[in-house]
PDB file of C-alpha atoms and ligand atoms in Angstrom:
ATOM      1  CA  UNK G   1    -123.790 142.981 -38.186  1.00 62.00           C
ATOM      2  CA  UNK G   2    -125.300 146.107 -38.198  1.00 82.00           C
ATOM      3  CA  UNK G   3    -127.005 147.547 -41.060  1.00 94.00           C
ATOM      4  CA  UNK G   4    -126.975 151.100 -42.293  1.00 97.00           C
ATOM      5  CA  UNK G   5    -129.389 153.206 -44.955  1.00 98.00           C
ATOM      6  CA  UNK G   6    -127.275 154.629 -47.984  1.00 98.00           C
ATOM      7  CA  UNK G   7    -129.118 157.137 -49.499  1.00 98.00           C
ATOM      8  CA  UNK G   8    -127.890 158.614 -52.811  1.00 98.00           C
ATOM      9  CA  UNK G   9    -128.854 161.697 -54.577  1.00 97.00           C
ATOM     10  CA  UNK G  10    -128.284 163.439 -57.831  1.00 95.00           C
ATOM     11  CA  UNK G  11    -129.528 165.076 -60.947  1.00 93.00           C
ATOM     12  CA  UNK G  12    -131.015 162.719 -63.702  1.00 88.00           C
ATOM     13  CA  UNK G  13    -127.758 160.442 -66.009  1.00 87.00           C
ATOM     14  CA  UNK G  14    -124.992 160.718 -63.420  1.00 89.00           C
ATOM     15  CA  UNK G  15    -124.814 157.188 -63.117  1.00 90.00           C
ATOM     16  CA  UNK G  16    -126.902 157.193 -59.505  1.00 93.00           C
ATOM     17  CA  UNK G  17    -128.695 153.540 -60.178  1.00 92.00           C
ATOM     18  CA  UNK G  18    -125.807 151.668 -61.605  1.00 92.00           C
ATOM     19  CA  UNK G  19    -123.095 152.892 -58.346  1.00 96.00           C
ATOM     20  CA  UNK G  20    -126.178 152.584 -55.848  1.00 97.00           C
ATOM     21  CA  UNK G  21    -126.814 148.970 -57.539  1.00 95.00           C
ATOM     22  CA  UNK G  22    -122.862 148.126 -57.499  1.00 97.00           C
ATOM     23  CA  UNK G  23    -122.839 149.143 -53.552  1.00 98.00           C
ATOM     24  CA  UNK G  24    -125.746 147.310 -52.599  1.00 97.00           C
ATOM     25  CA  UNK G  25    -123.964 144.429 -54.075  1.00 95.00           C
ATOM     26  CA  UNK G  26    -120.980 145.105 -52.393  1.00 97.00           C
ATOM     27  CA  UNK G  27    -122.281 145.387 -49.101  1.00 97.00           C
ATOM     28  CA  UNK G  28    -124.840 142.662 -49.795  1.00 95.00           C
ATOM     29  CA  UNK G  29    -127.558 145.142 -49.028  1.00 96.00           C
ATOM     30  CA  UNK G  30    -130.916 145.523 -51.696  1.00 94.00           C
ATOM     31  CA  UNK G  31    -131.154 148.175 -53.816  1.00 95.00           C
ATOM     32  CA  UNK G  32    -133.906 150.137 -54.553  1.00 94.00           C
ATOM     33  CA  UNK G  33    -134.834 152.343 -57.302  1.00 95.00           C
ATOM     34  CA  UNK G  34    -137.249 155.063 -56.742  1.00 97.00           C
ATOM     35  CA  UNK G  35    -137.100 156.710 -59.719  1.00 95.00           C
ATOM     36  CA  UNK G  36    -138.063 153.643 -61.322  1.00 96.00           C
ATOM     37  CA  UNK G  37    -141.436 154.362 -58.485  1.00 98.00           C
ATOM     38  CA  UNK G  38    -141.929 157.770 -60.191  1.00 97.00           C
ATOM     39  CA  UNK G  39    -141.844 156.154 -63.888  1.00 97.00           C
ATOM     40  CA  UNK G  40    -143.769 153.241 -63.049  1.00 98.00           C
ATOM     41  CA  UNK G  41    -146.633 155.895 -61.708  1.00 98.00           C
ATOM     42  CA  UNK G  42    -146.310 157.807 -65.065  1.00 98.00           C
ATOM     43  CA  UNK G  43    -146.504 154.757 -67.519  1.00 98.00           C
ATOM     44  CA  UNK G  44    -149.245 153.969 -65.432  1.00 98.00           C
ATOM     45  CA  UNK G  45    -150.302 157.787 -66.314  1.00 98.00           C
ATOM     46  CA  UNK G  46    -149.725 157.138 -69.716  1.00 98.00           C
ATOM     47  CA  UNK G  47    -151.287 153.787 -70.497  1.00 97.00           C
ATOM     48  CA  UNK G  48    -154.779 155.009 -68.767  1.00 97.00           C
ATOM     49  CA  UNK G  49    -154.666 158.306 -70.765  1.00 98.00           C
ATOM     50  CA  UNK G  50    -154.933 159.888 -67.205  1.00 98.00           C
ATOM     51  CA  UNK G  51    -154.446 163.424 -67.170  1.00 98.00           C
ATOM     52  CA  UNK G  52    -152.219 164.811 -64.088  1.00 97.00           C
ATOM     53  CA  UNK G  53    -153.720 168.043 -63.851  1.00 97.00           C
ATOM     54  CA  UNK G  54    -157.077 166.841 -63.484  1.00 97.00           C
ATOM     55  CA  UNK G  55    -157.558 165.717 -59.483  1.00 97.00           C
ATOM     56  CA  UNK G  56    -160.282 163.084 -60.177  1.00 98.00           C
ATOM     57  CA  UNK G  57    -157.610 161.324 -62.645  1.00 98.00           C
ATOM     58  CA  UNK G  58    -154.763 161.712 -60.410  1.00 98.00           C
ATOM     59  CA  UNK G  59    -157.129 159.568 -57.046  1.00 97.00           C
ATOM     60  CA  UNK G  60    -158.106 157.033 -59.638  1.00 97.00           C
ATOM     61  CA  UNK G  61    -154.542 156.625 -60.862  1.00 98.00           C
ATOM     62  CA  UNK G  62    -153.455 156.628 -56.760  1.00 97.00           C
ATOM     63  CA  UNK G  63    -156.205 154.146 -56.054  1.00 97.00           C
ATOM     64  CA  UNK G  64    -155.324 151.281 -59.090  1.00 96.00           C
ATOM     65  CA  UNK G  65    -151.244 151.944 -58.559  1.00 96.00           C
ATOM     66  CA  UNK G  66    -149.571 148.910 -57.564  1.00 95.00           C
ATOM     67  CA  UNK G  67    -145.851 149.009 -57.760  1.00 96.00           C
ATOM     68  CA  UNK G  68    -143.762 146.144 -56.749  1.00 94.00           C
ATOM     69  CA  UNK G  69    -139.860 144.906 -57.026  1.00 93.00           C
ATOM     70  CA  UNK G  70    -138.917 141.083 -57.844  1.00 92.00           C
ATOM     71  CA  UNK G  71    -135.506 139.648 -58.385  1.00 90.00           C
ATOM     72  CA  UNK G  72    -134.801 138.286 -61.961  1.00 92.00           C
ATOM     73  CA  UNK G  73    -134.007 134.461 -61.309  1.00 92.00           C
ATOM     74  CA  UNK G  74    -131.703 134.784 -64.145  1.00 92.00           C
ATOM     75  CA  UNK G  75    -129.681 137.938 -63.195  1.00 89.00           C
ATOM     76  CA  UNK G  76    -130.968 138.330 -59.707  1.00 85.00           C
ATOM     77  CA  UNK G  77    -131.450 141.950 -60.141  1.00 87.00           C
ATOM     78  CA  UNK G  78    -134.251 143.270 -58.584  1.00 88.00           C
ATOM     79  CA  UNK G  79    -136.832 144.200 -61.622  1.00 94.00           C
ATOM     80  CA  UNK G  80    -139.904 146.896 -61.253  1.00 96.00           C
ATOM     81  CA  UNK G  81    -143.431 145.086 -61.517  1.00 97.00           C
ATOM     82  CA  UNK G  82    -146.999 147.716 -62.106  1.00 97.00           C
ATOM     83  CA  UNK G  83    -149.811 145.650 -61.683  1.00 96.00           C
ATOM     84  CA  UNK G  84    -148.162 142.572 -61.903  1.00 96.00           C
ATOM     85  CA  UNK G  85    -146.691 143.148 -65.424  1.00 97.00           C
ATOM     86  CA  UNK G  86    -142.527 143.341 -65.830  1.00 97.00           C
ATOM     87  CA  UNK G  87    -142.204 146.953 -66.896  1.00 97.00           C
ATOM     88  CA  UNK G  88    -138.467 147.067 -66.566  1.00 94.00           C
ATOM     89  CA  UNK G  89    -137.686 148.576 -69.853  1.00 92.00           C
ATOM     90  CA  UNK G  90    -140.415 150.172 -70.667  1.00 95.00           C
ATOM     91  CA  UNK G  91    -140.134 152.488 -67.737  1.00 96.00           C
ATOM     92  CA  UNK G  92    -136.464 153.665 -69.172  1.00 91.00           C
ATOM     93  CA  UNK G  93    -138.134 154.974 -72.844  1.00 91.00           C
ATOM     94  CA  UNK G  94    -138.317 158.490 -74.471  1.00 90.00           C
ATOM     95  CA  UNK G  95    -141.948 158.039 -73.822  1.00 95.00           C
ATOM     96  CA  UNK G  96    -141.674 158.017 -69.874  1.00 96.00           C
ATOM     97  CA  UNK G  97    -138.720 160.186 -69.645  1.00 92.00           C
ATOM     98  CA  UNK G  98    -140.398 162.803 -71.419  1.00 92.00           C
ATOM     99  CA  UNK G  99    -143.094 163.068 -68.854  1.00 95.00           C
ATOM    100  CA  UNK G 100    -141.867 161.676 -65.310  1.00 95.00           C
ATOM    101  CA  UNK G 101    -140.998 165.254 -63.815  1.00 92.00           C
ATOM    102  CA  UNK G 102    -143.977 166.478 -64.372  1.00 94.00           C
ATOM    103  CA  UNK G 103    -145.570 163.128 -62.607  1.00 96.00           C
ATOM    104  CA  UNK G 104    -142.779 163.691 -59.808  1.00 95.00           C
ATOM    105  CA  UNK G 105    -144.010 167.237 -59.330  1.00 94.00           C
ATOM    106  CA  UNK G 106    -147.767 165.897 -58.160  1.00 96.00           C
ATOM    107  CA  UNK G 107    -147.898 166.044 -53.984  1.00 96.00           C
ATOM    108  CA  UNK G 108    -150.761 162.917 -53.798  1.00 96.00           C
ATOM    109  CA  UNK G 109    -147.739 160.917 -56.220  1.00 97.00           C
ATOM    110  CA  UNK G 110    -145.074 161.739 -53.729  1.00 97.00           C
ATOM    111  CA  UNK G 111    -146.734 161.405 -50.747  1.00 97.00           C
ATOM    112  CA  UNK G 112    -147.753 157.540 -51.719  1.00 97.00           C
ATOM    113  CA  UNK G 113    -144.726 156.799 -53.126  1.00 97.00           C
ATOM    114  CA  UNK G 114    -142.457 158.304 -49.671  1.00 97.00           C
ATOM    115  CA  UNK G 115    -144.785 156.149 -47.561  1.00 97.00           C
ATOM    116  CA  UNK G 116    -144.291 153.371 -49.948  1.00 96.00           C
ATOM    117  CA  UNK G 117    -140.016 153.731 -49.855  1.00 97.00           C
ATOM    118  CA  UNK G 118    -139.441 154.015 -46.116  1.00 97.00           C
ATOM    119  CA  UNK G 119    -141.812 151.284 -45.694  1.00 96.00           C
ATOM    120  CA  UNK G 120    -139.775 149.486 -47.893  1.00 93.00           C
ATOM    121  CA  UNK G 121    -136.441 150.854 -45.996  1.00 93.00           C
ATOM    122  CA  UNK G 122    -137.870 150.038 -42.410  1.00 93.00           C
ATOM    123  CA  UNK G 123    -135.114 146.818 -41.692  1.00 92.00           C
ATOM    124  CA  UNK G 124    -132.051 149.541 -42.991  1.00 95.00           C
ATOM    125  CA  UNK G 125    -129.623 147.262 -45.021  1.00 97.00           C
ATOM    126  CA  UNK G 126    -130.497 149.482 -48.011  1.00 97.00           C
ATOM    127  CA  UNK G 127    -129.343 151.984 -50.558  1.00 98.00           C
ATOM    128  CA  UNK G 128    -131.922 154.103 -52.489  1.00 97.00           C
ATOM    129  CA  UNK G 129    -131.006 156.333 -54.573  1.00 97.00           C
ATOM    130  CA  UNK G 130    -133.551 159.366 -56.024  1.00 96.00           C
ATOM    131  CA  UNK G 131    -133.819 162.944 -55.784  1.00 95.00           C
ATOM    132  CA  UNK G 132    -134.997 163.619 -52.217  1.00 96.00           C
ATOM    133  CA  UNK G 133    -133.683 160.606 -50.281  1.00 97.00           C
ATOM    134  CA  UNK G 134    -131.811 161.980 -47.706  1.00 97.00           C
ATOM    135  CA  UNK G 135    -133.870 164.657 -47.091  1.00 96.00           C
ATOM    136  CA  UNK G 136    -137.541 163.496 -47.146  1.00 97.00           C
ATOM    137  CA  UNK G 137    -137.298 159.648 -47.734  1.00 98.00           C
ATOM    138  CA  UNK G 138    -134.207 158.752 -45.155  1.00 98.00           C
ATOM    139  CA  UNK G 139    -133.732 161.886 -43.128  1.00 97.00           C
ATOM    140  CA  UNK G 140    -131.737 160.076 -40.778  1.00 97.00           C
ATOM    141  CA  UNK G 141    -129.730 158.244 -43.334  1.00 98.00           C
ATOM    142  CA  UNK G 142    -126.416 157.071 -41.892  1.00 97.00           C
ATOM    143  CA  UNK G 143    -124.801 157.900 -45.108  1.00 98.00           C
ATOM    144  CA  UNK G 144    -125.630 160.361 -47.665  1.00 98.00           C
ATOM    145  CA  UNK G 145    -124.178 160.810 -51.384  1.00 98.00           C
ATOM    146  CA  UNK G 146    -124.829 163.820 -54.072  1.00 98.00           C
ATOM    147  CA  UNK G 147    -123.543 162.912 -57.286  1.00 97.00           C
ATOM    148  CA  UNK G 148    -123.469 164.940 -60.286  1.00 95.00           C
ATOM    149  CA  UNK G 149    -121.375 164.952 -63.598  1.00 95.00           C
ATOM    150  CA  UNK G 150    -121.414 167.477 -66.762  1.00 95.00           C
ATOM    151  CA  UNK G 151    -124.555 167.664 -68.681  1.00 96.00           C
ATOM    152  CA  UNK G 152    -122.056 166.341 -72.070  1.00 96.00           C
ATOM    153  CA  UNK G 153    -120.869 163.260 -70.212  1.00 94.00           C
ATOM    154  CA  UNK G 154    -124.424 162.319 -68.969  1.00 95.00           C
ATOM    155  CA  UNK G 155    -126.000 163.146 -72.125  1.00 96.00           C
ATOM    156  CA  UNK G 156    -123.389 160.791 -74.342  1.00 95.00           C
ATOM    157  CA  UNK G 157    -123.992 158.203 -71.044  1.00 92.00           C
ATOM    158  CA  UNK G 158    -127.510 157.467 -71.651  1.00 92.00           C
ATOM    159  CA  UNK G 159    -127.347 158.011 -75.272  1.00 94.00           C
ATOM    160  CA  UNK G 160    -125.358 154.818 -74.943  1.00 93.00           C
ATOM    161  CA  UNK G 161    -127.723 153.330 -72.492  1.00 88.00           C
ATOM    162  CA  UNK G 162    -130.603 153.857 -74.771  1.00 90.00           C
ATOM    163  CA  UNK G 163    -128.643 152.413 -77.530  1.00 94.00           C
ATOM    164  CA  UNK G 164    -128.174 149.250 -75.706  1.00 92.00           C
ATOM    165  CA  UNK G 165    -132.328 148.869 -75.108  1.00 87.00           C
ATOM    166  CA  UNK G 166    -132.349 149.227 -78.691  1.00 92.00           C
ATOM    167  CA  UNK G 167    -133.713 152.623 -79.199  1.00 91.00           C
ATOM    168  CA  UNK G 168    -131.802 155.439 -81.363  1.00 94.00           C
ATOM    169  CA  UNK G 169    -131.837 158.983 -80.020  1.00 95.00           C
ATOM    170  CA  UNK G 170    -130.562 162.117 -81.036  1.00 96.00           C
ATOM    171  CA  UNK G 171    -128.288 163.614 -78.536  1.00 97.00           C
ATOM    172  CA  UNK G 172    -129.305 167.686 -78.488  1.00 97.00           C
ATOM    173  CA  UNK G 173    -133.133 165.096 -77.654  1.00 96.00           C
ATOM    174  CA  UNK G 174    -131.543 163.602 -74.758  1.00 96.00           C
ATOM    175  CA  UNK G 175    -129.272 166.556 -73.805  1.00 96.00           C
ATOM    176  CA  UNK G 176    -132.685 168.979 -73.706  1.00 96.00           C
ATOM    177  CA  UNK G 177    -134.752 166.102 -71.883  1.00 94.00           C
ATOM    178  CA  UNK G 178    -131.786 166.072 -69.093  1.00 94.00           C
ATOM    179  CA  UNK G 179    -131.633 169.452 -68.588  1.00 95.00           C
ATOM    180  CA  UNK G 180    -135.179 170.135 -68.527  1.00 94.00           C
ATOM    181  CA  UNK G 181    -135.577 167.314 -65.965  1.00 91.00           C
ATOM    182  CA  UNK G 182    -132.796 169.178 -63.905  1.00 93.00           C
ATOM    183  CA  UNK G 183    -134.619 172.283 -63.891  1.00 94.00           C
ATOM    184  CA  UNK G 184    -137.673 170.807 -63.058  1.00 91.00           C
ATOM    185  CA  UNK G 185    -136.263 168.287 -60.164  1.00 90.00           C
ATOM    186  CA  UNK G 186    -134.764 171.098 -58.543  1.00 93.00           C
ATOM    187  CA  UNK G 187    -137.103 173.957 -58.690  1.00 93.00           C
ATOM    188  CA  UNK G 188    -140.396 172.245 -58.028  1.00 91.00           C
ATOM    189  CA  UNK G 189    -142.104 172.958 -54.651  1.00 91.00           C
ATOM    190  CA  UNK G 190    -142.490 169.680 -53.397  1.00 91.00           C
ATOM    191  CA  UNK G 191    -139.020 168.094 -52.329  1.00 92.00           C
ATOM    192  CA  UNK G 192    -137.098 169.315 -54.364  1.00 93.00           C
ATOM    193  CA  UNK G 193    -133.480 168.629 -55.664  1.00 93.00           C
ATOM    194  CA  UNK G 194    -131.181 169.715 -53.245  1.00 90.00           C
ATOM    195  CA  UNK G 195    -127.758 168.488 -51.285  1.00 93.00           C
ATOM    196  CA  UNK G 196    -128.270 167.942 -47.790  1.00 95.00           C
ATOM    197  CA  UNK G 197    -124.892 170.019 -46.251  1.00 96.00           C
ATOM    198  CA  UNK G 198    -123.965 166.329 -44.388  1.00 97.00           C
ATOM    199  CA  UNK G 199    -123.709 164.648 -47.846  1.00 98.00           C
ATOM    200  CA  UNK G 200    -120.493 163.271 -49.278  1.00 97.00           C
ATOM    201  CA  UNK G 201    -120.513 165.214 -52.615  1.00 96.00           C
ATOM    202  CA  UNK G 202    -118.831 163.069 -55.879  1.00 96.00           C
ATOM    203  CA  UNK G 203    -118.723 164.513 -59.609  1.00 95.00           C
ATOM    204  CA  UNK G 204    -118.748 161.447 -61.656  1.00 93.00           C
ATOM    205  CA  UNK G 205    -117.459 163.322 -65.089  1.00 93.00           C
ATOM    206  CA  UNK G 206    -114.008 162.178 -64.567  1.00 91.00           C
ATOM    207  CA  UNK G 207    -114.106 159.266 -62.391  1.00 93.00           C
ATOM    208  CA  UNK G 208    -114.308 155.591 -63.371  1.00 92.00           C
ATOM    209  CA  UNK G 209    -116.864 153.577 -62.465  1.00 94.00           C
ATOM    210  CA  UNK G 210    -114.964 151.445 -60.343  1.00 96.00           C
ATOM    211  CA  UNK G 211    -114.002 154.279 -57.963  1.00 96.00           C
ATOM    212  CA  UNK G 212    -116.531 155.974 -57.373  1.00 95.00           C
ATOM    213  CA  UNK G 213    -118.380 152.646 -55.828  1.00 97.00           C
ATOM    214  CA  UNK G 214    -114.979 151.970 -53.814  1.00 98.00           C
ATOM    215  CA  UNK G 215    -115.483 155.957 -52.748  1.00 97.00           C
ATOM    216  CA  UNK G 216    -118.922 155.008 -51.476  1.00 98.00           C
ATOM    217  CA  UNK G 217    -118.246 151.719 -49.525  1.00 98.00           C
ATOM    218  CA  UNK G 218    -115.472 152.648 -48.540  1.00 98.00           C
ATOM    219  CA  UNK G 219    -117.317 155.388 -46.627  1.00 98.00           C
ATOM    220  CA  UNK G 220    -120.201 153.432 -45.833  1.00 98.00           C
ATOM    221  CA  UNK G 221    -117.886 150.661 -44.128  1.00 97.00           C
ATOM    222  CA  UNK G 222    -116.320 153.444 -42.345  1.00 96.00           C
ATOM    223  CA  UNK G 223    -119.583 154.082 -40.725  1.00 96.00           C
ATOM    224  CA  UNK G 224    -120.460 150.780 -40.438  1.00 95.00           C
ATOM    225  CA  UNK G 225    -117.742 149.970 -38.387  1.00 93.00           C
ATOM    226  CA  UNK G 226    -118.492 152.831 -36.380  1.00 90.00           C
ATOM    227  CA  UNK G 227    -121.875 152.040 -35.438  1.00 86.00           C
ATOM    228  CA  UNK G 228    -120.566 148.349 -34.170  1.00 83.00           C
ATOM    229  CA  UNK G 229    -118.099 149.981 -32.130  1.00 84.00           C
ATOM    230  CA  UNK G 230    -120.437 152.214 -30.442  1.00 80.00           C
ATOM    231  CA  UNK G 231    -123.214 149.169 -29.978  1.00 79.00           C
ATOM    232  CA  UNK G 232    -120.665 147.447 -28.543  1.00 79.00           C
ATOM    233  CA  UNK G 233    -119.373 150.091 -26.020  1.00 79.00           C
ATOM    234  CA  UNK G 234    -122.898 150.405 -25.092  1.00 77.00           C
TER     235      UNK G 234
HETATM  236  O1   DC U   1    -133.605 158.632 -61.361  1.00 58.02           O
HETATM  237  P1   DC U   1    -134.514 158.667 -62.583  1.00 58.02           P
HETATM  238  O2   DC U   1    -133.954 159.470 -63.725  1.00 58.02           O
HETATM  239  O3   DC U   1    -134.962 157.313 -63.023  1.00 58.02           O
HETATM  240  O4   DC U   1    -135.811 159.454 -62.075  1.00 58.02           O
HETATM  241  C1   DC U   1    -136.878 159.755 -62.935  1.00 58.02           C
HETATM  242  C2   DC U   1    -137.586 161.020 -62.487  1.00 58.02           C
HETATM  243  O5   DC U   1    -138.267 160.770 -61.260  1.00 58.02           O
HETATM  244  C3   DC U   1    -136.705 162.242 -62.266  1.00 58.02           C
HETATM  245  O6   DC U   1    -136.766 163.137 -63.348  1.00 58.02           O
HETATM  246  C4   DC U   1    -137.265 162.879 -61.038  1.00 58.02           C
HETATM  247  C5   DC U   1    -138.159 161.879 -60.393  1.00 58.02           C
HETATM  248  N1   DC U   1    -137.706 161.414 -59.074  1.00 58.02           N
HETATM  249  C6   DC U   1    -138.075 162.148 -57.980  1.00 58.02           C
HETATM  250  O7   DC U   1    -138.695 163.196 -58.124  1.00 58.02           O
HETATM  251  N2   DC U   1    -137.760 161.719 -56.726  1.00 58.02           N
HETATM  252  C7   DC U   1    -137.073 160.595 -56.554  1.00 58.02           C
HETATM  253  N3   DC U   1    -136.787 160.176 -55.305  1.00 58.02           N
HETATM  254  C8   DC U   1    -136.650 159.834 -57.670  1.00 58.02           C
HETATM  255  C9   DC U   1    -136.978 160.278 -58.937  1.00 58.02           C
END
């Protein structure tokens, strides 16, 4: 059967990983988180007290990054490894979110990272979802989503999420830290945050869960079908 790249888009608590992680399921495709890639590279930051405005800091961060995805055995989702060490909470604190745009903004960081994604996208059968996926990572994406939601519904979203990892956060914190990350994602120089005009657009504030997957493979096997039809008229 032939395989397509989803690539999905959107500003930061609109619900990007959990859809892109439902689709891949649906499809039986893998998932793949980059912004997990950015936070992994800024925990790695962090834990080294490496400074990203200093250029020596950011090569020697560069040259000892190594960021790798495993299934869980138990769950069988696919959980982000730095260095060998299970990081797959840890990359989702306060701590991390505080400081990943700024990471995210660094050219060396993005230009590793890209390489690193549409190596891992090569065979297609994917869906990635990010800020500049389908226009930098997977120009040529057969299908590409922008979703966005309200800044209250994300904020009371990940509020929740947090809440589930255990950790208590204010929500004007997590409201501020959202919309700072928004105005950082999509005015930075390097890729930024931006709808490619081909995209199938979906605001998540009012939609279940459960529709806006269907929405998205619906679509997706819509293309899918296409591309089979062509192949075989060809
Ligand atoms: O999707 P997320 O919230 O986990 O992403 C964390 C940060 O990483 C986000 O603020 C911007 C950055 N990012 C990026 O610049 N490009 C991507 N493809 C994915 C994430």
């Amino acid at each position: 059967m032939g395989k397509i790249v989803i690539a999905i888009d959107g500003y930061s608590g609109c619900g990007k990983s959990s859809t892109a992680r439902a689709v891949a399921k649906e499809l039986g495709y893998t998932y793949l988180d980059s912004g997990a890639m950015y936070r992994a590279a800024t925990l790695h930051f962090l834990n080294n007290f490496l400074s990203p405005t200093n250029p020596q800091d950011v090569e020697k961060a560069l040259k000892t990054l190594e960021i790798s995805f495993h299934p869980n055995p138990e769950t069988g989702r696919q959980e982000t490894f730095l260095n060998g060490l299970n990081i797959v909470d840890e990359i989702r604190s306060m701590r991390v979110s505080e400081r990943v745009s700024e990471i995210a903004t660094l050219k060396n960081v993005r230009h590793e990272l890209v390489a690193q994604q549409q190596r891992l996208g090569k065979k297609k059968g994917v869906v990635m979802d990010g800020r500049d996926i389908g226009s930098v990572v997977f120009p040529g994406a057969e299908l590409k989503v922008f979703m966005s939601a309200d800044l209250d519904t994300r904020s009371v979203r990940r509020q929740q999420e947090l809440l589930e990892k255990g950790e208590l956060v204010e929500l004007d914190e997590i409201k501020n830290n959202l919309a700072e990350r928004d105005r950082i994602d999509s005015s930075r120089k390097e890729s930024p945050l931006l709808k490619m005009p081909e995209a199938m657009e979906i605001d998540t504030s009012d939609l279940t869960f459960e529709s806006q997957v269907a929405q998205i493979v619906y679509q997706a096997r819509q293309i899918i079908e296409k591309e089979q039809s062509y192949a075989g008229n060809h």
